[in-house]
Amino acid sequence: MAGNLSKSQLDQSEQVDVLIIGAGFAGVYQLKQLRDRGFNARIVEAGATLGGIWYWNCYPGARVDTHVPMYEFSDEELWRDWNWTERFPDWAELREYFAYVDKKWDLSKDIQFNTHVTAAEFDEESLQWSVKTDDGVTTRANSVVFCTGFAAKSYIPEFDGLDDFEGICHHTAHWPQQGLDFTGKRVGIIGTGASGVQVAQEAGATASQLTVFQRTPILALAMQQKTLDVATQDEMKKEYPARYKRRNESYGGFDFPETEKSALEVSDEERNATFEDAWARGGFSFWSNTFNDILMDMDANQTAYDFWRSKVHSRVIDPVIAETLAPAVAPHPFGVKRPSLEQNYFELFNQDNVAVVDLKATPLEKITPKGVQIDGKELEFDILVMATGFDAVTGGLTQIDIKGTRGETLKQHWEKGAKTHLGVAVNGFPNMLLVYGPQSPSGFCNGPSCAEIQGDWIVKMLEDMREQKVNRYEATADAENSWTDHVNMISEMTMFPKADSWYMGANIPGKPRQILNYPGGVPLYMEQCNNAAKDGYKGFVLDSVKSK
Ligand code: NA7
């Protein structure tokens, strides 16, 4: 790629102040902010372009579940001249956005693409990290900031016979960059999370036969997609500053207003009207902008589930299929497993070429060379799509051989569960910071909001360390334990632990069950980060050591 660092350039200048891993929203924001403040900062990125998950997740239908203008940077220099074509943009348009940001912020000259970080080790002698990449280069950095996102490690279950499948098989996050045509093909999709729903909607339109293998029904919400023209966006832009301000003040980094009422204190008519209104607004409104106790109280939660279920049943003709997709007994409380947004997902199952297989009733026995065996019967496919998710939040970090001061790897340190101080730092791993890390808002927060809010805090910390001539900073074990207790305590007050979701690490066999995202919302999270900073970075040991 033109403009990016070549291997020989890095060889010559392999000392940096800050090495950033990953060029998604979090990484590029770090690069811009740190460079503006005079840091010598670089990014190493595994993909061939900017965009993080939007580089890897280029499967048909991949699009963001966040409405315009929430899923972009709040810098006016960027949004003033940028317009989207859809309210929920797809992966291709998101890539164009990143290319635009690259041009405006002149980023690529400090990014090495197509390069995986394989290992990182802290050296107490030099007080630097040695970061190894798969091109054989070692870069030394005073600080490393991991911006690897929550979905950097894909997950494929160990299906018996998978290697023997003779057709085409891809995980959604490793989709061929040149694309894949479903036209006239027999397509099987395993998984009904956000990715499964999106790819099913595309495959259903052109495949000769589409079979969706569902283990848990997805509580998918109406997207209410719209095309956007420039005039509309010019008008909308008058409100952008206020909307971006609101994004920093809300639980999940969106611009939704506060919800003030309980679902149980209003009449049935009022509750229904509120639900209908949120449904019509689309997107995550129905998830997070109806009543204040939907995620806290089982009875309130049931009202949302019942409304959702009636919407699905009104759209699916066959009552048996409708019951498979939206059963009378909720598979888990509404909203504590990530809902997906859909456009015509439920109508798909009215088509003759589309079927759903309930894997709870008829488990997947094995993959065969020709397809999938269920209940002793073989279903044949040309293409199998693994929409089976990610070893989320921690997996992208623990797959790298990150070694701290005790010779212990991060993977070993987190063997019984991830623990951090403020979701940004880890005991035994000095001079290492995480954006979207475990126990930070991460998967509970709109990505660009988190990249900026948490990102600003990290940039300020690095500035303060420089100003105070601190060259070694490390979270204490006590701080890590008390943050973990705090996060778990809040989690127990919510219903998140009631679902087997990636939020709880429960989608990966053997992964410790714990809440992986900070469940107290962005404002409470930031209050605590800011208090710690004001208190001289409480919970960190700061040293100005003469390096040996
Ligand atoms: P998700 O949301 O983790 O969905 C993965 C899907 O794969 C989900 O329906 C799983 O069923 C299913 N799955 C996982 N393992 C199996 C096995 N062994 N058998 C059958 N089905 C299985 O991943 P996505 O990629 O869709 O979305 C990830 C995030 O990206 C999403 O939350 C957004 O934030 C964007 P289960 O529900 O576990 O029963």
XYZ file of N, CA, C and O in Angstrom, residues 2 4 32 44 48 102 110 126 153 168 173 178 237 249 256 320 366 370 385-387 407 417 425 453 465 499 537 548:
116
model
N 0.555 2.173 -0.883
C 1.348 3.399 -0.967
C 1.296 4.150 0.347
O 0.262 4.222 0.990
N 2.530 3.533 3.257
C 2.771 2.899 4.554
C 4.245 2.547 4.708
O 5.021 2.585 3.767
N -3.360 9.579 15.726
C -3.576 11.001 15.438
C -3.296 11.854 16.693
O -2.571 12.847 16.645
N 1.085 -0.922 13.979
C 1.242 -2.174 13.231
C -0.152 -2.754 13.046
O -0.913 -2.863 14.014
N -4.757 -5.253 5.340
C -4.095 -4.527 4.251
C -4.522 -3.067 4.178
O -3.952 -2.280 3.426
N -7.924 8.580 6.551
C -6.498 8.394 6.289
C -5.934 9.609 5.550
O -4.883 10.159 5.909
N 2.555 6.336 8.846
C 3.019 5.784 10.117
C 2.364 4.450 10.460
O 2.220 4.097 11.628
N 15.917 -1.895 29.896
C 15.743 -0.685 29.075
C 14.420 0.008 29.337
O 14.180 1.108 28.857
N -10.189 -12.248 17.374
C -9.925 -13.690 17.267
C -11.233 -14.413 16.980
O -12.123 -14.495 17.838
N -17.063 -25.025 -0.206
C -16.385 -23.797 0.243
C -16.849 -23.497 1.661
O -18.053 -23.569 1.950
N -15.545 -13.647 9.536
C -14.464 -12.672 9.736
C -13.226 -12.982 8.898
O -12.220 -12.276 8.993
N -12.037 -10.948 -2.304
C -12.600 -10.807 -3.664
C -14.092 -11.130 -3.687
O -14.733 -11.030 -4.730
N -26.437 17.898 10.275
C -25.132 18.310 10.813
C -25.226 19.468 11.796
O -24.333 19.652 12.623
N -22.056 11.128 27.193
C -22.747 11.172 28.488
C -23.694 9.994 28.686
O -24.342 9.877 29.719
N -28.961 8.516 22.514
C -30.332 8.351 22.996
C -30.565 9.227 24.226
O -29.679 9.355 25.067
N -45.271 -22.835 13.159
C -44.223 -23.691 13.743
C -42.855 -23.010 13.572
O -42.034 -22.955 14.493
N -22.405 -34.040 12.724
C -21.059 -33.890 12.153
C -21.137 -33.160 10.820
O -22.211 -33.057 10.207
N -19.913 -33.701 2.068
C -20.895 -33.010 1.219
C -21.755 -31.992 1.961
O -22.457 -31.198 1.344
N -21.179 -21.388 5.778
C -20.728 -20.137 6.395
C -20.654 -20.347 7.898
O -21.647 -20.725 8.527
N -19.486 -20.132 8.448
C -19.326 -20.207 9.904
C -19.561 -18.814 10.471
O -18.655 -17.961 10.442
N -20.775 -18.601 10.935
C -21.082 -17.308 11.575
C -21.074 -17.544 13.082
O -22.028 -17.233 13.789
N 7.713 -13.116 33.884
C 7.914 -14.215 32.940
C 6.586 -14.849 32.548
O 6.516 -15.777 31.744
N -9.526 -15.880 34.532
C -10.413 -14.741 34.260
C -9.584 -13.482 34.087
O -8.555 -13.309 34.739
N -5.137 -1.260 32.196
C -3.773 -1.657 32.553
C -3.790 -2.959 33.346
O -4.799 -3.306 33.969
N -13.402 8.486 23.938
C -13.515 8.788 25.372
C -12.381 8.103 26.135
O -11.629 8.726 26.870
N 2.642 11.178 31.979
C 3.834 10.382 32.295
C 5.077 11.068 31.710
O 6.115 11.169 32.354
N -27.497 -14.930 30.725
C -27.438 -15.486 29.366
C -26.048 -16.047 29.083
O -25.049 -15.548 29.601
N -2.951 9.183 39.395
C -3.046 7.847 38.791
C -3.054 6.771 39.874
O -2.203 5.889 39.934
N 18.854 0.944 32.872
C 20.222 0.416 32.992
C 20.852 0.257 31.611
O 20.183 0.081 30.637
